[in-house]
Short mmCIF file of C-alpha atoms and ligand atoms in Angstrom, two decimals:
data_model
loop_
_atom_site.label_atom_id
_atom_site.label_comp_id
_atom_site.label_asym_id
_atom_site.label_seq_id
_atom_site.Cartn_x
_atom_site.Cartn_y
_atom_site.Cartn_z
CA MET P 1 -26.59 29.79 9.14
CA THR P 2 -29.73 28.93 11.28
CA THR P 3 -32.03 31.64 11.53
CA PRO P 4 -32.81 32.61 15.09
CA ALA P 5 -35.90 31.05 16.55
CA ARG P 6 -38.32 32.73 18.69
CA VAL P 7 -39.71 29.72 20.51
CA ARG P 8 -42.01 29.48 23.54
CA PHE P 9 -42.91 27.56 26.47
CA ALA P 10 -46.71 27.83 27.23
CA PRO P 11 -47.43 26.16 30.39
CA SER P 12 -50.78 26.37 32.40
CA PRO P 13 -50.08 26.32 35.90
CA THR P 14 -52.57 23.98 37.30
CA GLY P 15 -50.50 21.72 39.42
CA PHE P 16 -46.70 21.10 40.18
CA PHE P 17 -44.37 21.47 37.37
CA HIS P 18 -44.26 18.09 35.61
CA ILE P 19 -41.08 16.01 34.26
CA GLY P 20 -42.93 16.16 30.85
CA GLY P 21 -43.41 19.80 30.95
CA ALA P 22 -39.90 20.24 31.68
CA ARG P 23 -38.53 17.97 28.69
CA THR P 24 -40.74 20.45 26.56
CA ALA P 25 -39.44 23.60 28.12
CA LEU P 26 -35.82 22.26 27.47
CA PHE P 27 -36.05 21.28 23.97
CA ASN P 28 -37.38 24.82 23.10
CA TRP P 29 -34.51 26.43 25.31
CA LEU P 30 -32.08 24.49 23.61
CA TYR P 31 -33.47 25.49 20.19
CA ALA P 32 -33.60 28.69 21.25
CA ARG P 33 -29.89 28.79 22.18
CA HIS P 34 -28.91 26.66 19.35
CA THR P 35 -30.08 29.26 16.76
CA GLY P 36 -29.18 32.32 18.78
CA GLY P 37 -32.71 33.17 19.17
CA GLN P 38 -35.20 33.74 22.20
CA PHE P 39 -36.76 31.37 24.50
CA ILE P 40 -40.02 32.96 25.69
CA LEU P 41 -42.35 32.00 28.81
CA ARG P 42 -45.98 32.59 28.50
CA ILE P 43 -48.38 31.75 30.90
CA GLU P 44 -51.63 30.46 29.58
CA ASP P 45 -53.61 31.30 32.69
CA THR P 46 -57.02 31.72 31.00
CA ASP P 47 -58.64 28.43 32.66
CA ARG P 48 -59.21 30.35 35.73
CA LYS P 49 -61.01 27.56 37.68
CA ARG P 50 -57.93 25.26 37.41
CA PHE P 51 -55.10 28.47 37.71
CA HIS P 52 -53.04 28.30 40.71
CA PRO P 53 -50.55 30.86 41.99
CA GLU P 54 -48.81 28.41 43.85
CA ALA P 55 -48.45 26.31 40.61
CA LEU P 56 -46.95 29.23 38.69
CA GLN P 57 -44.42 29.81 41.54
CA ASP P 58 -43.58 26.34 41.40
CA LEU P 59 -42.89 26.56 37.33
CA LEU P 60 -40.78 29.84 37.79
CA ASP P 61 -38.43 28.05 40.63
CA GLY P 62 -38.53 24.87 38.68
CA LEU P 63 -37.19 26.36 35.52
CA ARG P 64 -34.60 28.40 37.05
CA TRP P 65 -33.37 25.38 39.08
CA LEU P 66 -33.08 23.47 35.64
CA GLY P 67 -31.07 26.65 34.53
CA LEU P 68 -33.55 26.88 31.67
CA ASP P 69 -33.39 30.96 31.75
CA TRP P 70 -36.22 32.71 29.69
CA ASP P 71 -35.49 35.77 27.49
CA GLU P 72 -38.73 36.96 27.69
CA GLY P 73 -41.66 36.29 30.03
CA PRO P 74 -42.98 36.95 33.65
CA GLU P 75 -40.48 38.63 36.06
CA VAL P 76 -37.93 39.31 32.94
CA GLY P 77 -40.26 41.32 30.78
CA GLY P 78 -39.78 41.79 27.20
CA ASP P 79 -41.08 44.00 24.30
CA TYR P 80 -43.98 41.45 23.48
CA GLY P 81 -45.62 41.21 26.51
CA PRO P 82 -47.49 40.92 28.52
CA TYR P 83 -46.96 37.65 29.18
CA LEU P 84 -49.86 36.34 31.01
CA GLN P 85 -52.84 35.70 29.01
CA SER P 86 -55.01 36.88 31.80
CA GLU P 87 -53.58 40.34 30.96
CA ARG P 88 -54.08 40.33 27.00
CA LEU P 89 -57.93 39.56 27.28
CA ALA P 90 -58.52 43.04 25.01
CA MET P 91 -56.56 41.77 22.41
CA TYR P 92 -58.46 38.25 22.12
CA GLN P 93 -61.47 40.41 22.30
CA HIS P 94 -60.68 42.59 19.46
CA TRP P 95 -59.85 39.71 17.21
CA ALA P 96 -62.77 37.80 18.04
CA ASP P 97 -64.97 40.60 16.95
CA TRP P 98 -62.79 41.07 13.87
CA LEU P 99 -63.35 37.37 12.95
CA ILE P 100 -67.14 38.00 13.33
CA GLU P 101 -66.84 40.84 11.15
CA GLN P 102 -65.14 38.96 8.38
CA GLY P 103 -67.97 36.20 8.55
CA HIS P 104 -65.06 33.81 10.13
CA ALA P 105 -67.01 33.39 13.34
CA TYR P 106 -70.30 33.85 14.88
CA ARG P 107 -72.11 34.61 18.19
CA CYS P 108 -73.80 31.61 19.59
CA TYR P 109 -76.63 32.02 22.14
CA CYS P 110 -77.48 28.45 22.96
CA THR P 111 -77.50 28.40 26.86
CA ALA P 112 -76.02 25.23 28.66
CA ASP P 113 -79.59 23.79 28.80
CA GLU P 114 -80.02 23.94 25.18
CA LEU P 115 -76.96 22.52 24.40
CA ALA P 116 -77.37 19.51 27.03
CA GLN P 117 -80.91 18.93 25.22
CA MET P 118 -79.26 18.83 21.79
CA ARG P 119 -76.71 16.08 22.71
CA ASP P 120 -79.44 14.40 24.36
CA GLU P 121 -81.47 13.96 21.04
CA GLN P 122 -78.33 13.70 19.34
CA ARG P 123 -77.92 10.45 21.61
CA ALA P 124 -81.34 9.22 21.43
CA THR P 125 -81.17 9.44 17.29
CA LYS P 126 -77.68 7.90 17.18
CA GLN P 127 -76.50 11.05 15.54
CA LYS P 128 -72.78 12.27 16.12
CA ILE P 129 -72.45 14.30 19.10
CA GLY P 130 -71.34 17.91 18.86
CA TYR P 131 -72.71 21.57 18.35
CA ASP P 132 -74.94 21.47 15.47
CA ARG P 133 -73.98 24.64 14.18
CA ARG P 134 -77.83 25.90 14.78
CA CYS P 135 -76.55 29.55 15.70
CA ARG P 136 -74.34 29.85 12.82
CA TYR P 137 -77.25 30.04 10.16
CA LEU P 138 -79.36 32.55 12.34
CA THR P 139 -80.94 35.04 10.21
CA ALA P 140 -79.95 38.67 10.82
CA GLU P 141 -83.37 39.16 12.53
CA GLU P 142 -83.30 36.30 14.57
CA ARG P 143 -79.68 37.62 15.72
CA ALA P 144 -81.36 41.03 16.49
CA GLN P 145 -84.17 39.45 18.50
CA LYS P 146 -81.66 37.49 20.62
CA GLU P 147 -79.70 40.34 21.25
CA ALA P 148 -82.62 42.58 22.03
CA GLU P 149 -83.68 39.79 24.84
CA GLY P 150 -80.01 40.33 26.13
CA LYS P 151 -79.19 36.79 25.81
CA SER P 152 -75.39 36.05 26.75
CA TRP P 153 -73.11 34.41 23.74
CA VAL P 154 -70.24 32.75 22.74
CA VAL P 155 -68.43 33.28 19.98
CA ARG P 156 -67.56 30.22 17.67
CA LEU P 157 -65.56 29.62 14.83
CA ALA P 158 -67.46 28.72 11.29
CA MET P 159 -64.95 25.94 10.52
CA PRO P 160 -65.28 24.66 6.89
CA THR P 161 -67.92 21.47 6.93
CA ASP P 162 -66.08 19.30 4.08
CA GLY P 163 -63.09 19.09 2.82
CA VAL P 164 -59.88 18.26 4.59
CA THR P 165 -57.20 20.47 6.43
CA THR P 166 -53.73 19.25 5.79
CA PHE P 167 -50.51 20.78 7.94
CA HIS P 168 -46.87 20.07 8.08
CA ASP P 169 -45.30 19.12 11.18
CA ALA P 170 -41.68 19.36 11.04
CA ILE P 171 -41.24 15.66 12.69
CA ARG P 172 -44.42 14.15 11.34
CA GLY P 173 -44.57 15.52 8.07
CA ASP P 174 -48.12 16.31 6.55
CA ILE P 175 -51.22 15.55 8.42
CA THR P 176 -54.27 15.52 7.07
CA PHE P 177 -57.31 15.54 9.21
CA ASP P 178 -61.16 15.56 7.78
CA ASN P 179 -63.10 18.83 8.08
CA LYS P 180 -66.29 16.77 8.57
CA GLU P 181 -64.71 15.56 12.13
CA MET P 182 -64.31 19.08 13.66
CA GLN P 183 -66.31 21.39 15.32
CA ASP P 184 -67.32 25.27 15.30
CA ALA P 185 -65.25 25.61 18.44
CA VAL P 186 -65.50 28.12 21.23
CA LEU P 187 -62.95 31.08 20.71
CA LEU P 188 -64.43 33.36 23.26
CA LYS P 189 -66.25 32.58 26.34
CA SER P 190 -69.61 34.36 27.82
CA ASP P 191 -67.50 35.98 30.10
CA GLY P 192 -65.43 37.60 27.57
CA TRP P 193 -62.57 35.15 28.38
CA PRO P 194 -60.71 33.44 25.58
CA THR P 195 -60.55 29.67 25.10
CA TYR P 196 -57.18 28.06 24.64
CA HIS P 197 -57.56 28.01 21.20
CA LEU P 198 -57.87 31.83 20.48
CA ALA P 199 -55.07 32.94 22.93
CA VAL P 200 -53.14 30.74 21.34
CA VAL P 201 -52.98 31.90 17.87
CA VAL P 202 -53.13 35.36 19.05
CA ASP P 203 -50.13 35.14 21.00
CA ASP P 204 -47.97 33.21 18.89
CA HIS P 205 -48.75 35.67 16.12
CA PHE P 206 -48.15 38.72 17.93
CA MET P 207 -45.05 37.12 20.00
CA GLU P 208 -43.75 36.24 16.15
CA ILE P 209 -43.20 32.73 17.46
CA SER P 210 -41.54 30.98 14.76
CA HIS P 211 -41.69 27.24 15.89
CA VAL P 212 -44.48 25.91 18.27
CA MET P 213 -42.85 22.89 19.98
CA ARG P 214 -44.80 20.94 22.54
CA GLY P 215 -46.14 17.75 23.58
CA ASN P 216 -47.57 15.56 20.85
CA GLU P 217 -50.79 15.50 22.67
CA TRP P 218 -51.85 18.82 21.35
CA ILE P 219 -51.66 17.75 17.85
CA ALA P 220 -55.28 17.10 17.43
CA THR P 221 -55.74 21.09 18.22
CA VAL P 222 -53.95 22.13 14.98
CA PRO P 223 -56.50 21.61 12.30
CA LEU P 224 -58.65 24.18 14.06
CA ARG P 225 -55.60 26.37 14.63
CA TRP P 226 -54.86 25.90 10.98
CA GLN P 227 -58.10 27.42 10.02
CA LEU P 228 -58.11 30.11 12.63
CA TYR P 229 -54.84 31.43 10.97
CA LYS P 230 -56.28 31.06 7.61
CA ALA P 231 -59.30 32.88 8.61
CA LEU P 232 -57.25 35.77 10.52
CA GLY P 233 -54.71 36.01 7.08
CA TRP P 234 -51.75 34.94 9.27
CA GLU P 235 -48.81 33.04 8.57
CA PRO P 236 -48.79 29.89 10.94
CA PRO P 237 -45.59 29.03 12.94
CA ILE P 238 -43.59 25.90 12.27
CA PHE P 239 -45.04 23.18 14.33
CA VAL P 240 -42.89 20.43 16.04
CA HIS P 241 -44.56 18.21 17.78
CA LEU P 242 -42.47 16.16 20.46
CA PRO P 243 -42.73 12.45 21.09
CA LEU P 244 -45.10 11.30 24.05
CA ILE P 245 -43.09 10.29 27.12
CA LEU P 246 -44.07 6.89 27.92
CA LYS P 247 -43.86 5.02 31.28
CA PRO P 248 -40.64 3.15 32.22
CA ASP P 249 -41.92 -0.01 31.05
CA GLY P 250 -43.73 1.39 27.85
CA LYS P 251 -47.14 1.01 28.89
CA GLY P 252 -49.22 4.16 28.68
CA LYS P 253 -48.26 7.79 28.88
CA LEU P 254 -46.05 8.94 31.90
CA SER P 255 -48.62 10.41 34.31
CA LYS P 256 -48.53 12.21 37.22
CA ARG P 257 -47.67 9.23 39.29
CA ALA P 258 -44.39 8.19 40.39
CA VAL P 259 -42.75 5.56 38.72
CA ARG P 260 -40.32 2.82 39.69
CA SER P 261 -36.83 2.15 38.17
CA PRO P 262 -35.98 -1.60 37.46
CA ASP P 263 -34.22 -1.65 40.93
CA GLY P 264 -37.46 -0.55 42.73
CA GLU P 265 -36.45 3.11 43.43
CA LEU P 266 -39.41 5.44 43.35
CA ILE P 267 -38.72 8.20 40.50
CA PRO P 268 -40.67 11.35 40.77
CA VAL P 269 -42.33 13.03 38.35
CA PHE P 270 -42.65 16.51 39.72
CA VAL P 271 -39.57 18.79 39.23
CA HIS P 272 -39.48 20.33 42.92
CA GLU P 273 -39.14 16.45 43.82
CA TYR P 274 -36.12 16.11 41.87
CA ARG P 275 -34.55 18.79 43.72
CA GLU P 276 -35.77 17.86 47.02
CA ARG P 277 -34.48 14.39 46.54
CA GLY P 278 -31.02 15.66 45.84
CA TYR P 279 -30.75 15.17 42.17
CA LEU P 280 -28.51 17.79 40.36
CA PRO P 281 -30.13 19.94 37.71
CA ASP P 282 -27.10 19.28 35.29
CA ALA P 283 -27.90 15.47 35.57
CA VAL P 284 -31.66 16.23 35.11
CA VAL P 285 -31.19 18.41 32.19
CA ASN P 286 -29.03 15.63 30.64
CA PHE P 287 -31.47 13.10 31.27
CA LEU P 288 -34.33 14.79 29.74
CA THR P 289 -32.24 15.59 26.78
CA GLY P 290 -32.04 12.16 25.98
CA ILE P 291 -36.04 11.50 25.77
CA GLY P 292 -36.56 11.78 22.12
CA TRP P 293 -33.38 13.21 21.04
CA ALA P 294 -30.05 11.70 20.79
CA LEU P 295 -26.38 13.18 20.64
CA ASP P 296 -24.79 10.61 18.68
CA GLY P 297 -26.62 7.25 19.32
CA GLU P 298 -23.94 6.55 21.64
CA THR P 299 -22.57 9.12 24.36
CA GLU P 300 -25.18 9.41 27.12
CA ILE P 301 -23.15 11.94 29.47
CA TYR P 302 -22.74 15.19 27.60
CA ASP P 303 -23.11 18.93 28.69
CA ARG P 304 -25.49 21.64 28.01
CA GLU P 305 -23.15 23.36 25.55
CA THR P 306 -22.64 20.26 23.68
CA ALA P 307 -26.42 19.52 23.61
CA ILE P 308 -26.76 23.22 22.33
CA LYS P 309 -24.28 22.93 19.63
CA ALA P 310 -25.94 19.83 18.37
CA PHE P 311 -29.59 20.22 18.81
CA SER P 312 -31.75 19.98 16.06
CA ILE P 313 -35.46 19.40 15.03
CA ARG P 314 -34.36 17.12 12.55
CA GLY P 315 -32.68 14.94 15.40
CA ILE P 316 -36.01 14.48 17.42
CA GLN P 317 -37.61 11.28 16.91
CA ALA P 318 -41.39 10.53 15.96
CA SER P 319 -41.90 7.71 18.27
CA PRO P 320 -42.59 7.78 21.53
CA GLY P 321 -39.71 7.60 24.24
CA ARG P 322 -39.91 5.38 27.30
CA PHE P 323 -38.89 7.38 30.67
CA PRO P 324 -35.66 5.84 31.26
CA ALA P 325 -35.86 5.68 34.87
CA ASP P 326 -33.05 3.29 34.96
CA LYS P 327 -30.35 5.97 33.84
CA LEU P 328 -31.61 8.53 36.39
CA ALA P 329 -29.54 7.31 39.37
CA TRP P 330 -26.41 6.44 37.56
CA MET P 331 -26.59 9.75 35.56
CA ASN P 332 -26.78 11.80 38.66
CA SER P 333 -24.05 9.61 40.24
CA VAL P 334 -21.65 10.62 37.57
CA TYR P 335 -22.47 14.27 37.85
CA ILE P 336 -21.96 14.02 41.76
CA ARG P 337 -18.75 12.83 40.87
CA LYS P 338 -17.57 15.70 38.74
CA LEU P 339 -18.24 18.36 41.40
CA SER P 340 -15.17 19.78 42.94
CA THR P 341 -15.34 19.18 46.76
CA ASP P 342 -16.08 22.67 47.48
CA ALA P 343 -19.34 22.63 44.97
CA LEU P 344 -20.19 19.14 46.51
CA LEU P 345 -20.09 20.62 50.01
CA GLU P 346 -22.30 23.52 49.02
CA ALA P 347 -24.54 21.22 47.38
CA LEU P 348 -24.71 18.86 50.28
CA LEU P 349 -25.42 21.27 52.92
CA PRO P 350 -29.31 21.86 52.69
CA PHE P 351 -29.39 17.97 53.02
CA LEU P 352 -26.66 17.17 55.51
CA SER P 353 -28.15 19.97 57.62
CA THR P 354 -31.96 18.70 57.62
CA ASP P 355 -30.90 15.10 58.05
CA LEU P 356 -28.12 15.61 60.71
CA GLY P 357 -29.80 18.78 62.67
CA VAL P 358 -26.65 20.55 62.48
CA ASP P 359 -26.48 24.02 60.80
CA GLU P 360 -25.34 24.62 57.45
CA GLU P 361 -22.37 27.19 58.62
CA THR P 362 -21.18 24.84 61.29
CA LEU P 363 -20.91 21.93 58.51
CA ARG P 364 -19.45 24.14 56.02
CA GLN P 365 -16.46 25.29 58.21
CA ASP P 366 -16.23 21.40 59.53
CA ALA P 367 -12.78 20.30 58.37
CA ARG P 368 -13.69 16.69 59.42
CA LEU P 369 -16.56 16.47 57.13
CA ARG P 370 -14.48 17.67 53.90
CA LEU P 371 -11.88 15.09 54.97
CA LEU P 372 -14.43 12.39 54.01
CA LEU P 373 -16.08 14.26 50.98
CA PRO P 374 -14.19 12.49 48.21
CA ASP P 375 -15.19 9.04 49.62
CA VAL P 376 -18.65 10.22 50.32
CA GLN P 377 -18.79 11.38 46.69
CA GLU P 378 -17.98 7.88 45.33
CA ARG P 379 -20.67 5.97 47.11
CA ILE P 380 -23.97 8.45 46.77
CA LYS P 381 -26.30 8.71 43.82
CA LYS P 382 -28.15 11.58 45.31
CA LEU P 383 -27.57 14.53 47.72
CA SER P 384 -29.81 12.78 50.16
CA ASP P 385 -27.82 9.65 50.22
CA ALA P 386 -24.93 11.50 52.13
CA ALA P 387 -26.00 11.92 55.48
CA PRO P 388 -25.62 7.87 56.53
CA TRP P 389 -22.17 7.92 55.64
CA VAL P 390 -21.20 11.01 58.05
CA GLU P 391 -23.25 10.88 60.84
CA PHE P 392 -20.84 9.00 62.84
CA LEU P 393 -19.03 12.21 63.16
CA TYR P 394 -22.05 13.96 64.50
CA ALA P 395 -23.44 11.56 67.16
CA ASP P 396 -22.21 11.83 70.96
CA ALA P 397 -22.30 8.12 71.20
CA ILE P 398 -22.47 5.09 68.64
CA THR P 399 -25.51 2.80 69.35
CA ILE P 400 -24.46 -0.40 67.81
CA GLU P 401 -27.72 -1.89 66.63
CA ASN P 402 -26.66 -5.44 66.22
CA PRO P 403 -23.87 -6.13 68.45
CA LYS P 404 -23.01 -9.26 66.25
CA ASP P 405 -21.76 -7.01 63.62
CA LEU P 406 -18.83 -6.43 65.90
CA ILE P 407 -17.69 -9.97 65.27
CA PRO P 408 -16.27 -10.85 61.78
CA ARG P 409 -16.81 -14.07 60.34
CA LYS P 410 -14.48 -16.72 61.44
CA THR P 411 -13.52 -15.23 64.41
CA THR P 412 -14.27 -15.64 68.03
CA PRO P 413 -15.62 -12.90 70.43
CA GLU P 414 -12.25 -13.28 72.38
CA GLN P 415 -10.32 -12.44 69.34
CA THR P 416 -12.24 -9.50 68.71
CA ILE P 417 -12.08 -8.17 72.18
CA ALA P 418 -8.37 -8.61 71.82
CA GLY P 419 -8.19 -6.91 68.68
CA LEU P 420 -10.46 -4.13 69.71
CA THR P 421 -8.21 -4.01 72.96
CA ARG P 422 -4.87 -3.51 71.21
CA SER P 423 -6.12 -1.39 68.91
CA ALA P 424 -7.63 1.07 71.32
CA GLU P 425 -4.06 0.89 73.04
CA LEU P 426 -2.18 1.68 69.91
CA LEU P 427 -4.36 4.36 68.79
CA ALA P 428 -4.32 5.98 72.19
CA GLY P 429 -0.68 5.94 71.78
CA LEU P 430 -0.16 7.59 68.20
CA GLU P 431 1.52 10.78 68.41
CA THR P 432 0.66 11.87 64.64
CA TRP P 433 -3.27 11.52 64.44
CA ASP P 434 -3.50 11.30 60.13
CA GLU P 435 -4.67 8.57 57.76
CA ALA P 436 -1.17 7.47 56.96
CA SER P 437 0.10 7.10 60.63
CA ILE P 438 -3.29 5.06 61.53
CA GLU P 439 -3.05 2.77 58.55
CA ALA P 440 0.59 2.24 59.47
CA GLY P 441 -0.34 1.57 63.34
CA LEU P 442 -3.17 -0.67 62.42
CA ARG P 443 -1.13 -2.86 59.94
CA ASP P 444 1.54 -3.56 62.60
CA LEU P 445 -1.34 -4.74 64.79
CA VAL P 446 -2.15 -7.42 62.10
CA GLY P 447 1.32 -8.98 62.37
CA GLU P 448 1.62 -8.54 65.92
CA THR P 449 -1.77 -10.57 66.95
CA GLY P 450 -1.58 -12.75 64.28
CA LEU P 451 -5.29 -11.65 63.18
CA LYS P 452 -6.18 -11.24 59.46
CA ALA P 453 -6.64 -7.45 58.57
CA GLY P 454 -10.34 -7.59 58.40
CA GLN P 455 -10.48 -9.39 61.71
CA ILE P 456 -8.96 -6.26 63.35
CA PHE P 457 -10.60 -3.57 61.11
CA SER P 458 -14.00 -4.53 60.63
CA PRO P 459 -14.67 -4.48 64.52
CA ILE P 460 -13.15 -0.76 64.51
CA ARG P 461 -15.37 0.24 61.48
CA THR P 462 -18.56 -0.98 63.68
CA ALA P 463 -17.27 0.44 66.77
CA ILE P 464 -16.83 3.88 65.40
CA THR P 465 -19.98 3.94 62.99
CA GLY P 466 -22.28 1.52 64.46
CA LYS P 467 -22.51 -0.15 61.04
CA ARG P 468 -20.63 -2.93 58.91
CA VAL P 469 -20.68 -0.82 55.99
CA ALA P 470 -18.98 2.30 56.07
CA LEU P 471 -16.39 4.58 54.72
CA PRO P 472 -12.67 3.66 54.41
CA LEU P 473 -11.51 2.97 58.06
CA PHE P 474 -8.22 5.01 58.42
CA ILE P 475 -9.73 8.24 56.96
CA SER P 476 -12.91 7.73 59.07
CA LEU P 477 -10.70 7.61 62.04
CA ALA P 478 -8.63 10.41 61.00
CA ALA P 479 -11.95 12.55 60.53
CA LEU P 480 -13.56 11.51 63.88
CA GLY P 481 -10.30 12.31 66.01
CA GLN P 482 -8.38 10.57 68.54
CA ALA P 483 -10.15 10.86 71.61
CA ALA P 484 -13.76 9.91 69.73
CA SER P 485 -12.00 7.05 68.19
CA VAL P 486 -10.31 5.51 71.27
CA GLU P 487 -13.34 6.02 73.47
CA ARG P 488 -15.78 4.35 70.73
CA ILE P 489 -13.75 1.50 70.57
CA ARG P 490 -13.26 1.03 74.16
CA ALA P 491 -17.43 1.22 74.34
CA ALA P 492 -17.73 -1.47 71.77
CA ILE P 493 -15.34 -3.84 73.80
CA SER P 494 -17.92 -4.58 76.69
CA GLN P 495 -20.93 -4.95 73.82
CA VAL P 496 -19.22 -7.84 72.20
CA PRO P 497 -21.67 -10.73 72.49
CA ALA P 498 -20.27 -14.30 73.78
CA ALA P 499 -20.38 -17.10 71.34
CA ASP P 500 -23.52 -17.91 69.70
CA GLY P 501 -25.28 -14.94 72.16
N1 LIG U 601 -51.07 25.88 27.62
C1 LIG U 601 -50.67 24.44 27.03
C2 LIG U 601 -50.34 23.72 28.23
O1 LIG U 601 -50.82 23.52 29.13
C3 LIG U 601 -49.82 24.69 25.71
C4 LIG U 601 -49.94 24.18 24.71
C5 LIG U 601 -49.07 24.65 23.50
O2 LIG U 601 -48.17 24.82 23.86
O3 LIG U 601 -49.86 25.30 22.58
O4 LIG U 601 -49.57 22.73 27.86
#
């Protein structure tokens, strides 16, 4: 039996929700769901200069779009709130005072100028750069004097100055840091706001977080945090540092810049862009699950339920994982093919509506569109790829950009014109307008004219769509309708260029 975990995703909303952050959120969510525990969303908004309310909204929208529902946090509440750090200041101040009383922290009165001067001196004398702890060793009288002068102060943690700090990471094992390398970090700033270090420890403790699962770039903050737990007399959570996500070529960390897949496609790094470009949330979740974790080392396509059942911390790899940009389009197309026609239509509507300039309700009711969807479904990798396949239905007339496209290889302009003319006649005379009748009729023409199937069909395809590559011909004609089809074929006849024209 696994104990239900309480895990948190604790982003600082300073910019658009990044796909790497989504992977962190997802692994926490999977673990919460696997253990029947809680997934908590906590907003770390203490860096007021960098906090953006729009970034918070983008984050909430992104998590919802991905289907990563949180059990506690903004908008849903919970028993351990508030879930915005900016609303928890009194708690941080209380514990900072407590640490001072216990002798684990101290007020530091150094001004920015003094600190700058200190660093200059350290540089000049080739000492290690860092706070020299001068306020840690002030006498009671010196302190009283600074207070009497009304000097402002920050609270710093009194770190051990020798020895080592060893902590355990569930993926990486024991990790040891030399205390000499560490600083008396600021816990509370002069404006009464906490730094990340204090806020995160207080919150993880009082929110009863069992596992801290987050990006590997945070590992260097653990020793300080470990000492803070010790000073507070609290039990630290289990640390689980997820493998770094590298760029597709393995050279460096995935950053805020879009990357290219091997076939040259630009792959976005912000979650909202995945939505806007027509990736499906289930596909993105499946894709992200595979960065640093694997179901069985073989199966790449699996649904959320399967991932939840199988997910384990033991299964998370320690080494950095390449961002598998080459798999995204393929995975998305697999998920697109799994959709029912109704679900596909609903997913496509916003994209088609924008691209075709037709309102969603008209498209929803359009039987012609529905007829073509199974064929569209097989050809698109993203929802945004659909419009070019069906735009011929919504054009008043077709412009054939390159009239030479009307003439198939090894066919003369005369043969092309003859084929189109006979096709128009035949199609105009059909009594039943459906895929089967159209196909039967046009195949008869093959025998009658002595032209090959492609020599007849390909000019018709170009005539009705303006393109050489389009959906299967008979169903396209069926969808377009008899009158429009015949009219477009007739219109194309006059555009067939003369030989070598
Ligand atoms: N607020 C940190 C961030 O922006 C979270 C680090 C942590 O999870 O402890 O990612």
